[in-house]
Tab-separated table of C-alpha atoms and ligand atoms in Angstrom:
chain	number	residue	atom	x	y	z
A	210	MET	CA	15.784	-35.840	-84.890
A	211	THR	CA	12.691	-38.118	-84.839
A	212	GLY	CA	9.104	-37.170	-84.122
A	213	PHE	CA	6.756	-33.997	-85.374
A	214	PHE	CA	9.055	-30.874	-86.986
A	215	ARG	CA	8.074	-28.674	-90.000
A	216	GLN	CA	9.044	-29.345	-93.639
A	217	GLN	CA	8.757	-26.080	-95.528
A	218	GLY	CA	7.005	-24.765	-93.105
A	219	THR	CA	4.318	-28.398	-93.007
A	220	LEU	CA	4.043	-30.572	-89.855
A	221	ALA	CA	5.222	-33.793	-90.129
A	222	CYS	CA	5.704	-37.188	-88.338
A	223	ASP	CA	9.512	-38.338	-88.939
A	224	GLY	CA	9.371	-37.039	-92.677
A	225	VAL	CA	5.951	-38.175	-93.633
A	226	PRO	CA	3.601	-35.033	-94.095
A	227	LEU	CA	0.736	-35.275	-91.713
A	228	SER	CA	-1.482	-33.647	-94.709
A	229	ALA	CA	-0.513	-37.439	-96.616
A	230	LEU	CA	-1.940	-39.047	-93.164
A	231	ALA	CA	-5.168	-37.253	-93.475
A	232	SER	CA	-5.868	-37.523	-97.162
A	233	ALA	CA	-4.933	-41.296	-96.993
A	234	GLU	CA	-6.776	-42.039	-93.211
A	235	GLY	CA	-9.276	-39.559	-92.699
A	236	THR	CA	-9.935	-37.574	-89.528
A	237	PRO	CA	-9.721	-37.331	-86.452
A	238	LEU	CA	-6.969	-39.729	-86.706
A	239	TYR	CA	-3.878	-40.728	-83.923
A	240	VAL	CA	-0.351	-40.609	-85.441
A	241	TYR	CA	2.589	-41.994	-83.517
A	242	SER	CA	5.807	-41.943	-84.079
A	243	ALA	CA	7.849	-44.908	-83.688
A	244	ALA	CA	11.196	-43.677	-83.790
A	245	THR	CA	10.406	-41.265	-80.750
A	246	ILE	CA	8.977	-44.561	-79.009
A	247	VAL	CA	12.494	-46.241	-79.269
A	248	GLU	CA	14.291	-43.177	-78.482
A	249	ARG	CA	12.237	-42.307	-75.608
A	250	TYR	CA	12.373	-46.063	-73.788
A	251	ARG	CA	16.641	-46.209	-75.077
A	252	ALA	CA	16.948	-42.684	-73.169
A	253	ILE	CA	15.082	-44.026	-69.997
A	254	ASP	CA	16.960	-47.388	-70.012
A	255	ALA	CA	20.243	-45.645	-70.774
A	256	ALA	CA	19.866	-43.229	-67.692
A	257	PHE	CA	19.509	-46.062	-65.453
A	258	ALA	CA	22.186	-48.590	-67.153
A	259	SER	CA	24.661	-47.859	-63.852
A	260	TYR	CA	22.106	-50.088	-61.631
A	261	PRO	CA	20.215	-53.276	-61.680
A	262	HIS	CA	16.715	-52.819	-63.041
A	263	SER	CA	13.808	-53.418	-65.411
A	264	LEU	CA	11.654	-50.982	-67.262
A	265	HIS	CA	7.890	-52.449	-67.141
A	266	TYR	CA	5.831	-49.900	-69.900
A	267	ALA	CA	3.045	-49.099	-68.483
A	268	LEU	CA	0.209	-50.161	-70.735
A	269	LYS	CA	-2.521	-48.178	-69.247
A	270	ALA	CA	-0.794	-45.016	-70.941
A	271	ASN	CA	-1.222	-46.335	-74.619
A	272	SER	CA	-2.439	-50.231	-74.963
A	273	THR	CA	-2.373	-50.390	-78.732
A	274	MET	CA	-1.367	-54.223	-79.966
A	275	ALA	CA	1.230	-52.665	-82.100
A	276	ILE	CA	2.800	-49.817	-79.243
A	277	ALA	CA	2.707	-52.430	-76.769
A	278	ARG	CA	4.649	-55.118	-79.049
A	279	LEU	CA	6.833	-52.199	-80.502
A	280	LEU	CA	8.173	-51.804	-76.427
A	281	ARG	CA	8.394	-55.711	-76.239
A	282	SER	CA	10.618	-55.652	-79.140
A	283	LEU	CA	13.116	-52.824	-77.225
A	284	GLY	CA	13.289	-55.139	-74.163
A	285	ALA	CA	10.673	-54.300	-72.037
A	286	GLY	CA	8.502	-55.637	-69.695
A	287	ALA	CA	4.957	-54.865	-69.355
A	288	ASP	CA	2.862	-53.331	-66.326
A	289	ALA	CA	-0.845	-54.567	-67.094
A	290	ASN	CA	-3.220	-52.783	-64.824
A	291	SER	CA	-6.576	-55.061	-65.772
A	292	GLY	CA	-7.140	-58.616	-66.635
A	293	GLY	CA	-7.738	-56.899	-70.300
A	294	GLU	CA	-4.385	-55.533	-70.015
A	295	ILE	CA	-3.038	-58.712	-69.135
A	296	ASP	CA	-4.382	-60.085	-72.008
A	297	VAL	CA	-3.452	-57.537	-74.473
A	298	ALA	CA	0.574	-58.166	-73.197
A	299	LEU	CA	0.033	-61.775	-74.025
A	300	ARG	CA	-1.157	-61.064	-77.290
A	301	ALA	CA	1.609	-58.497	-77.749
A	302	GLY	CA	3.874	-61.441	-76.660
A	303	PHE	CA	5.191	-60.487	-73.433
A	304	LEU	CA	5.669	-63.546	-71.235
A	305	PRO	CA	3.951	-64.044	-67.927
A	306	SER	CA	7.282	-63.709	-66.321
A	307	GLN	CA	7.696	-60.168	-67.713
A	308	ILE	CA	4.079	-58.601	-66.493
A	309	VAL	CA	3.808	-56.774	-63.284
A	310	PHE	CA	-0.250	-56.648	-62.306
A	311	THR	CA	-1.375	-53.541	-60.831
A	312	GLY	CA	-4.675	-52.026	-59.893
A	313	VAL	CA	-6.626	-50.659	-56.763
A	314	GLY	CA	-9.243	-53.387	-57.457
A	315	LYS	CA	-8.999	-56.885	-58.791
A	316	THR	CA	-11.388	-59.026	-59.260
A	317	TRP	CA	-11.289	-62.714	-57.943
A	318	LEU	CA	-11.076	-63.564	-61.591
A	319	GLU	CA	-8.214	-61.174	-62.212
A	320	LEU	CA	-6.051	-62.415	-59.857
A	321	ALA	CA	-6.774	-65.952	-60.450
A	322	LEU	CA	-6.200	-65.283	-63.902
A	323	ALA	CA	-2.554	-63.402	-62.755
A	324	ILE	CA	-1.491	-66.389	-60.316
A	325	ASP	CA	-2.382	-69.263	-62.931
A	326	LEU	CA	-0.264	-67.483	-65.485
A	327	GLY	CA	2.166	-67.143	-62.784
A	328	VAL	CA	3.037	-63.163	-63.653
A	329	ALA	CA	6.450	-61.909	-61.920
A	330	THR	CA	4.703	-60.299	-59.021
A	331	ILE	CA	1.196	-58.743	-58.308
A	332	ASN	CA	1.343	-55.277	-56.913
A	333	ALA	CA	-1.116	-56.282	-53.593
A	334	GLU	CA	-3.154	-53.097	-53.049
A	335	SER	CA	-4.353	-53.901	-49.427
A	336	GLU	CA	-4.152	-56.845	-46.666
A	337	GLY	CA	-7.840	-58.166	-47.980
A	338	GLU	CA	-6.483	-58.555	-51.232
A	339	ILE	CA	-3.165	-60.165	-50.279
A	340	GLU	CA	-5.856	-62.670	-47.886
A	341	ARG	CA	-7.618	-63.254	-51.493
A	342	ILE	CA	-4.372	-64.142	-53.127
A	343	ASP	CA	-2.871	-66.097	-50.052
A	344	ARG	CA	-6.529	-68.122	-50.492
A	345	LEU	CA	-6.233	-68.879	-54.334
A	346	ALA	CA	-2.737	-69.674	-54.724
A	347	THR	CA	-2.956	-71.581	-51.746
A	348	ALA	CA	-5.833	-73.744	-53.610
A	349	ARG	CA	-4.047	-74.094	-56.257
A	350	GLN	CA	-0.955	-75.414	-54.566
A	351	THR	CA	1.067	-72.459	-55.482
A	352	ARG	CA	2.797	-69.428	-54.058
A	353	ALA	CA	2.155	-66.045	-55.969
A	354	ARG	CA	4.938	-63.523	-55.900
A	355	ILE	CA	3.784	-60.035	-54.545
A	356	ALA	CA	4.739	-56.754	-53.754
A	357	LEU	CA	3.029	-54.672	-50.753
A	358	ARG	CA	1.843	-51.212	-52.215
A	359	VAL	CA	2.650	-48.594	-49.996
A	360	ASN	CA	1.129	-45.417	-49.802
A	361	PRO	CA	3.668	-43.335	-48.385
A	362	ASP	CA	1.325	-40.212	-47.632
A	363	ILE	CA	3.330	-37.886	-50.233
A	364	ASP	CA	2.046	-34.751	-52.194
A	365	ALA	CA	2.934	-35.685	-55.858
A	366	LYS	CA	2.047	-32.212	-56.548
A	367	SER	CA	0.615	-32.807	-59.977
A	368	HIS	CA	-3.070	-32.636	-60.506
A	369	PRO	CA	-4.977	-34.204	-57.826
A	370	HIS	CA	-7.232	-36.229	-60.040
A	371	ILE	CA	-3.684	-38.099	-60.841
A	372	SER	CA	-2.298	-37.652	-57.637
A	373	THR	CA	-2.134	-40.887	-55.605
A	374	GLY	CA	0.176	-41.266	-53.141
A	375	LEU	CA	-1.447	-39.326	-50.380
A	376	LYS	CA	-3.259	-41.026	-47.215
A	377	THR	CA	-6.817	-39.471	-48.435
A	378	ASN	CA	-6.035	-41.289	-52.190
A	379	LYS	CA	-7.561	-45.078	-52.759
A	380	PHE	CA	-3.854	-46.077	-53.443
A	381	GLY	CA	-1.810	-48.857	-51.238
A	382	MET	CA	-1.400	-49.664	-47.740
A	383	PRO	CA	-0.672	-47.419	-44.881
A	384	MET	CA	3.631	-47.445	-44.614
A	385	ALA	CA	2.735	-47.728	-40.662
A	386	ALA	CA	0.983	-51.238	-41.747
A	387	ALA	CA	3.306	-52.643	-44.018
A	388	LYS	CA	5.961	-54.373	-41.609
A	389	ALA	CA	3.227	-56.010	-39.224
A	390	ILE	CA	1.383	-56.835	-42.949
A	391	CYS	CA	4.801	-58.553	-43.714
A	392	ARG	CA	5.060	-60.515	-40.876
A	393	ARG	CA	1.774	-61.663	-40.740
A	394	PHE	CA	2.089	-63.507	-44.128
A	395	SER	CA	6.074	-64.223	-44.152
A	396	SER	CA	5.106	-67.934	-43.882
A	397	ALA	CA	1.922	-67.924	-45.862
A	398	ALA	CA	1.558	-70.784	-48.163
A	399	GLY	CA	-0.087	-68.965	-50.948
A	400	VAL	CA	1.754	-65.413	-50.836
A	401	GLU	CA	5.852	-64.653	-51.158
A	402	ILE	CA	6.626	-60.735	-50.672
A	403	VAL	CA	9.325	-60.577	-52.769
A	404	GLY	CA	9.121	-56.447	-53.155
A	405	LEU	CA	7.852	-53.167	-52.185
A	406	HIS	CA	5.573	-50.889	-54.358
A	407	VAL	CA	4.901	-47.403	-54.442
A	408	HIS	CA	3.586	-44.942	-57.467
A	409	VAL	CA	2.585	-41.390	-56.260
A	410	GLY	CA	1.241	-40.201	-58.813
A	411	SER	CA	1.528	-39.489	-62.457
A	412	GLN	CA	2.807	-35.984	-64.929
A	413	ILE	CA	4.931	-35.061	-61.768
A	414	THR	CA	7.505	-32.557	-62.882
A	415	ASP	CA	9.361	-31.895	-59.532
A	416	LEU	CA	11.593	-34.692	-58.803
A	417	GLN	CA	11.532	-34.181	-54.850
A	418	PRO	CA	8.301	-36.214	-54.111
A	419	LEU	CA	9.293	-39.091	-56.186
A	420	ARG	CA	12.874	-38.917	-54.398
A	421	ALA	CA	10.890	-38.708	-51.418
A	422	ALA	CA	8.966	-41.973	-52.175
A	423	ALA	CA	12.036	-44.177	-53.154
A	424	GLU	CA	13.545	-43.064	-49.886
A	425	ALA	CA	10.303	-43.850	-48.047
A	426	VAL	CA	10.455	-47.436	-49.537
A	427	VAL	CA	14.278	-48.064	-49.265
A	428	ARG	CA	13.688	-47.226	-45.646
A	429	LEU	CA	11.021	-49.924	-44.953
A	430	ALA	CA	13.208	-52.397	-47.097
A	431	ARG	CA	15.870	-52.173	-44.390
A	432	GLU	CA	13.726	-52.013	-41.401
A	433	LEU	CA	12.433	-55.369	-42.829
A	434	ARG	CA	15.953	-57.171	-43.493
A	435	ASP	CA	16.468	-56.046	-39.974
A	436	GLU	CA	13.619	-58.363	-38.925
A	437	GLY	CA	14.629	-60.930	-41.640
A	438	LEU	CA	12.101	-60.229	-44.370
A	439	VAL	CA	14.058	-60.702	-47.064
A	440	ILE	CA	12.976	-58.734	-50.482
A	441	ASP	CA	14.442	-58.951	-53.857
A	442	HIS	CA	12.859	-55.733	-55.746
A	443	LEU	CA	11.491	-51.824	-54.990
A	444	ASP	CA	9.268	-51.123	-57.913
A	445	LEU	CA	8.817	-47.321	-57.945
A	446	GLY	CA	5.942	-47.378	-60.195
A	447	GLY	CA	5.982	-44.602	-63.329
A	448	GLY	CA	5.084	-40.718	-62.783
A	449	LEU	CA	7.566	-38.772	-64.816
A	450	GLY	CA	6.285	-36.072	-66.424
A	451	VAL	CA	6.198	-34.595	-69.821
A	452	SER	CA	6.274	-30.886	-70.954
A	453	TYR	CA	3.076	-30.177	-72.615
A	454	ASP	CA	3.617	-26.372	-72.657
A	455	GLY	CA	7.229	-26.498	-73.425
A	456	SER	CA	7.833	-25.132	-69.810
A	457	PRO	CA	10.851	-26.875	-68.712
A	458	VAL	CA	10.523	-30.165	-66.573
A	459	PRO	CA	13.460	-32.652	-65.236
A	460	GLY	CA	15.139	-34.944	-67.948
A	461	VAL	CA	15.515	-38.579	-67.373
A	462	GLN	CA	18.859	-38.590	-66.447
A	463	GLU	CA	18.120	-35.879	-63.240
A	464	TYR	CA	15.200	-38.629	-62.792
A	465	ALA	CA	17.376	-41.154	-62.506
A	466	ASP	CA	19.923	-39.854	-60.423
A	467	ALA	CA	17.112	-38.593	-57.811
A	468	LEU	CA	16.433	-42.397	-57.672
A	469	LEU	CA	19.380	-44.195	-57.853
A	470	THR	CA	20.500	-41.724	-54.967
A	471	ALA	CA	17.978	-43.397	-52.670
A	472	VAL	CA	17.973	-47.182	-53.915
A	473	ARG	CA	21.265	-47.531	-54.667
A	474	GLU	CA	22.905	-48.262	-51.125
A	475	SER	CA	19.834	-51.016	-50.788
A	476	GLY	CA	21.372	-52.848	-53.447
A	477	LEU	CA	17.855	-54.239	-54.300
A	478	HIS	CA	16.638	-54.602	-58.062
A	479	LEU	CA	14.878	-51.719	-59.406
A	480	VAL	CA	11.560	-52.131	-61.102
A	481	LEU	CA	9.853	-48.917	-63.167
A	482	GLU	CA	6.655	-48.379	-64.830
A	483	PRO	CA	6.684	-45.719	-66.931
A	484	GLY	CA	4.342	-44.904	-69.215
A	485	ARG	CA	3.355	-41.125	-70.356
A	486	HIS	CA	7.476	-39.800	-70.777
A	487	ILE	CA	7.790	-42.444	-72.989
A	488	VAL	CA	4.664	-42.421	-75.553
A	489	ALA	CA	3.045	-38.746	-74.883
A	490	PRO	CA	5.473	-36.926	-77.276
A	491	ALA	CA	5.321	-39.419	-79.904
A	492	GLY	CA	1.550	-38.810	-80.545
A	493	VAL	CA	-0.599	-36.295	-82.092
A	494	LEU	CA	-4.372	-36.184	-82.846
A	495	LEU	CA	-4.981	-34.987	-86.348
A	496	SER	CA	-8.340	-33.221	-86.853
A	497	ARG	CA	-9.915	-30.857	-89.295
A	498	VAL	CA	-11.724	-27.258	-89.070
A	499	ILE	CA	-15.527	-28.272	-89.289
A	500	ASP	CA	-16.381	-24.669	-88.399
A	501	VAL	CA	-15.401	-20.960	-87.568
A	502	LYS	CA	-17.615	-19.222	-85.325
A	503	GLU	CA	-18.182	-15.980	-83.350
A	504	GLN	CA	-20.077	-15.144	-81.180
A	505	PRO	CA	-21.260	-11.780	-81.896
A	506	GLY	CA	-19.729	-9.681	-78.178
A	507	GLY	CA	-18.811	-13.564	-77.011
A	508	LYS	CA	-15.836	-15.619	-78.444
A	509	LEU	CA	-14.447	-17.315	-81.356
A	510	PHE	CA	-14.516	-20.637	-81.661
A	511	VAL	CA	-12.744	-22.838	-84.103
A	512	ILE	CA	-14.678	-26.138	-83.837
A	513	LEU	CA	-12.565	-29.217	-84.990
A	514	ASP	CA	-14.098	-32.851	-85.530
A	515	ALA	CA	-11.860	-34.057	-82.802
A	516	GLY	CA	-13.061	-33.379	-79.186
A	517	MET	CA	-13.177	-34.735	-75.648
A	518	THR	CA	-14.170	-38.124	-77.306
A	519	GLU	CA	-10.857	-38.616	-78.681
A	520	LEU	CA	-9.016	-36.549	-76.067
A	521	ILE	CA	-10.887	-36.050	-72.185
A	522	ARG	CA	-7.436	-34.906	-70.684
A	523	PRO	CA	-8.127	-30.642	-70.950
A	524	MET	CA	-11.726	-31.506	-70.014
A	525	MET	CA	-10.819	-33.940	-66.993
A	526	TYR	CA	-7.797	-32.568	-65.939
A	527	GLY	CA	-7.859	-29.030	-67.098
A	528	ALA	CA	-4.754	-30.463	-69.212
A	529	TYR	CA	-2.984	-28.610	-71.690
A	530	HIS	CA	-2.049	-29.529	-75.175
A	531	ALA	CA	-0.607	-27.135	-77.919
A	532	VAL	CA	-3.017	-27.020	-81.270
A	533	GLU	CA	-1.234	-26.173	-84.739
A	534	PRO	CA	-2.011	-25.485	-87.801
A	535	VAL	CA	-0.415	-28.239	-90.053
A	536	ALA	CA	0.070	-25.767	-92.923
A	537	PRO	CA	1.368	-22.360	-92.764
A	538	THR	CA	-1.173	-19.878	-93.769
A	539	ALA	CA	-0.576	-15.887	-94.186
A	540	ALA	CA	-3.875	-14.941	-92.282
A	541	ALA	CA	-4.341	-12.827	-89.486
A	542	GLU	CA	-3.917	-14.099	-85.982
A	543	ILE	CA	-7.044	-14.514	-84.411
A	544	THR	CA	-7.508	-15.478	-80.407
A	545	CYS	CA	-9.777	-18.325	-80.566
A	546	ASP	CA	-11.507	-21.304	-78.082
A	547	VAL	CA	-10.398	-24.366	-79.802
A	548	VAL	CA	-13.591	-26.983	-79.384
A	549	GLY	CA	-14.946	-29.991	-80.294
A	550	PRO	CA	-18.390	-31.022	-81.737
A	551	LEU	CA	-19.789	-32.769	-78.944
A	552	CYS	CA	-22.643	-31.646	-77.187
A	553	GLU	CA	-20.921	-30.285	-74.391
A	554	THR	CA	-19.804	-27.166	-73.136
A	555	SER	CA	-16.379	-28.654	-71.633
A	556	ASP	CA	-15.752	-30.305	-74.705
A	557	THR	CA	-13.185	-27.752	-74.956
A	558	ILE	CA	-9.520	-28.663	-76.283
A	559	GLY	CA	-7.722	-25.071	-75.257
A	560	LYS	CA	-8.158	-21.757	-74.521
A	561	ASP	CA	-7.875	-18.166	-75.942
A	562	ARG	CA	-5.725	-20.056	-78.494
A	563	ARG	CA	-3.275	-17.733	-81.132
A	564	PHE	CA	-2.848	-18.853	-84.903
A	565	PRO	CA	-3.535	-17.948	-88.067
A	566	ARG	CA	-7.533	-17.413	-89.004
A	567	PRO	CA	-8.273	-20.858	-90.559
A	568	SER	CA	-10.882	-22.258	-92.816
A	569	VAL	CA	-12.880	-24.900	-92.725
A	570	GLY	CA	-11.439	-28.302	-93.810
A	571	ASP	CA	-7.912	-26.821	-92.842
A	572	LEU	CA	-6.030	-29.365	-90.549
A	573	PHE	CA	-4.530	-29.178	-86.926
A	574	ALA	CA	-2.235	-31.599	-85.024
A	575	ILE	CA	-2.898	-31.498	-81.212
A	576	ARG	CA	0.367	-32.231	-79.788
A	577	ASP	CA	1.610	-34.769	-77.224
A	578	THR	CA	-1.605	-36.906	-77.360
A	579	GLY	CA	0.367	-40.378	-77.535
A	580	ALA	CA	-0.378	-41.182	-74.283
A	581	TYR	CA	-3.660	-41.224	-72.260
A	582	SER	CA	-5.408	-40.035	-75.030
A	583	ALA	CA	-6.529	-43.305	-77.861
A	584	VAL	CA	-7.022	-45.770	-74.565
A	585	MET	CA	-9.591	-42.792	-72.999
A	586	ALA	CA	-11.922	-42.339	-75.672
A	587	SER	CA	-15.233	-42.901	-75.918
A	588	ASN	CA	-18.357	-43.538	-78.375
A	589	TYR	CA	-20.258	-40.683	-76.405
A	590	ASN	CA	-22.880	-39.175	-78.629
A	591	ARG	CA	-22.420	-42.616	-80.813
A	592	ARG	CA	-19.245	-40.986	-82.123
A	593	LEU	CA	-16.886	-43.717	-83.462
A	594	MET	CA	-13.071	-44.424	-82.406
A	595	PRO	CA	-10.866	-42.734	-84.858
A	596	ALA	CA	-7.932	-44.818	-86.733
A	597	GLU	CA	-4.220	-45.247	-85.307
A	598	VAL	CA	-1.762	-44.921	-87.801
A	599	LEU	CA	2.229	-45.861	-86.698
A	600	VAL	CA	5.009	-43.965	-88.919
A	601	GLU	CA	8.095	-46.094	-89.074
A	602	LYS	CA	11.024	-46.298	-91.756
A	603	GLY	CA	9.507	-43.582	-94.238
A	604	GLY	CA	5.632	-45.242	-93.975
A	605	TRP	CA	2.913	-46.018	-92.298
A	606	SER	CA	0.490	-48.714	-90.633
A	607	VAL	CA	-2.923	-48.644	-89.906
A	608	ILE	CA	-2.413	-50.087	-86.436
A	609	ARG	CA	-6.015	-49.802	-85.308
A	610	ARG	CA	-8.764	-49.353	-88.022
A	611	ARG	CA	-11.182	-46.692	-87.648
A	612	GLN	CA	-14.571	-47.915	-85.649
A	613	THR	CA	-17.466	-48.351	-88.311
A	614	ILE	CA	-21.500	-48.045	-86.817
A	615	ASP	CA	-21.660	-51.756	-87.355
A	616	ASP	CA	-18.550	-52.294	-85.114
A	617	LEU	CA	-20.027	-50.409	-82.511
A	618	LEU	CA	-23.864	-51.623	-82.515
A	619	ALA	CA	-22.693	-55.392	-82.980
A	620	LEU	CA	-22.718	-55.591	-79.419
A	621	GLU	CA	-26.228	-54.505	-78.823
A	622	THR	CA	-29.260	-56.639	-79.622
B	999	LIG	C1	1.136	-47.960	-60.227
B	999	LIG	C2	1.207	-47.245	-62.044
B	999	LIG	N1	2.073	-47.588	-62.230
B	999	LIG	C3	2.748	-46.701	-63.428
B	999	LIG	C4	1.803	-45.704	-64.038
B	999	LIG	C5	1.998	-44.892	-65.593
B	999	LIG	O1	2.586	-43.745	-64.805
B	999	LIG	P1	3.221	-42.620	-65.844
B	999	LIG	O2	2.381	-42.698	-67.257
B	999	LIG	O3	2.679	-41.529	-65.063
B	999	LIG	O4	4.308	-42.823	-66.208
B	999	LIG	C6	0.849	-45.634	-63.450
B	999	LIG	C7	0.072	-44.315	-63.523
B	999	LIG	O5	-0.795	-43.361	-63.073
B	999	LIG	C8	0.378	-46.248	-61.977
B	999	LIG	O6	-0.982	-46.172	-61.761
């Protein structure tokens, strides 16, 4: 078994006690299990083994270099969402031909970078963006490979802030416009339309919208083929959710079966951009109790040294993350709000949680923080970014050192 399990009652990561990591590296601390990342990547890959496919790991979920390198070593490509993520991908050893470039508002500079590098595909978000790519590539006497990101107007039934497939969302171009756009650019000097792209949201736990989106692009690909416009791949994005609260979610094989049922007859190469599913359960955020405080007639608060600056998901999406004491205690159970130290009432990690009454200095693990956690951290209140450690082969390495106040102020005059 890989990941986070109790040994003699104490929570450990792949056999390394979390208390040892906190003593050596301090808190707050992001801890990742390399074995879990490997296992979860391989599980998705295996689920699609019966069909030609490529997995482009969505760097936006967690782009710490060592994590990106680990996924590259497993055979993943990269899905980059900005010039910065393209840079990280290159420095992590991905070849340009292994990078797909997505993003709803790519700048001229970012597009020029992607064209000059010759990335595998630019997932184009609008007709205007295709015009810009065409102009840049024509000036360079090259032809950029693009996929049309279509908006199928499908409700992903996820949190509205991470749903991207409705016509009221800013992403992609209308399905109805796609054919005319393909026709318009079919003989353009600077672009070659090689694929269709769709991504209807993240943390999706109902397979129906994912399947419906796949069926929509398969239908569009067939209509394009009937007009003599041939593409070579379908990119179905990421989106598969994980269970943050223990409720059942679809497994990778069910996910693969749902997509492949829609895609198989097309025979087109399948590209996927999974992020969260691979890394979320592979991480915890380790934190110490700063205070335990009761507001008379109000609530009991456990104040941690990690808050919205290290984990913004609860505040941003009302997301649930399990919070567990690292060591067992015999204290009586309490019901409390687990909060961070920031000057914001919304700096709350969990409400009405139950566990034995902790003492100041006790360690807590905030679970499933391998995705959309460290990458979304901020320096609000001049808080310093925590270190990140990767547990591997019975030991660990610091893959990102703790930020110092000098690091933070180095950019200021
Ligand atoms: C275009 C695109 N691809 C891939 C992903 C990764 O999604 P997830 O982490 O849910 O797999 C996202 C995230 O929302 C995205 O916007």
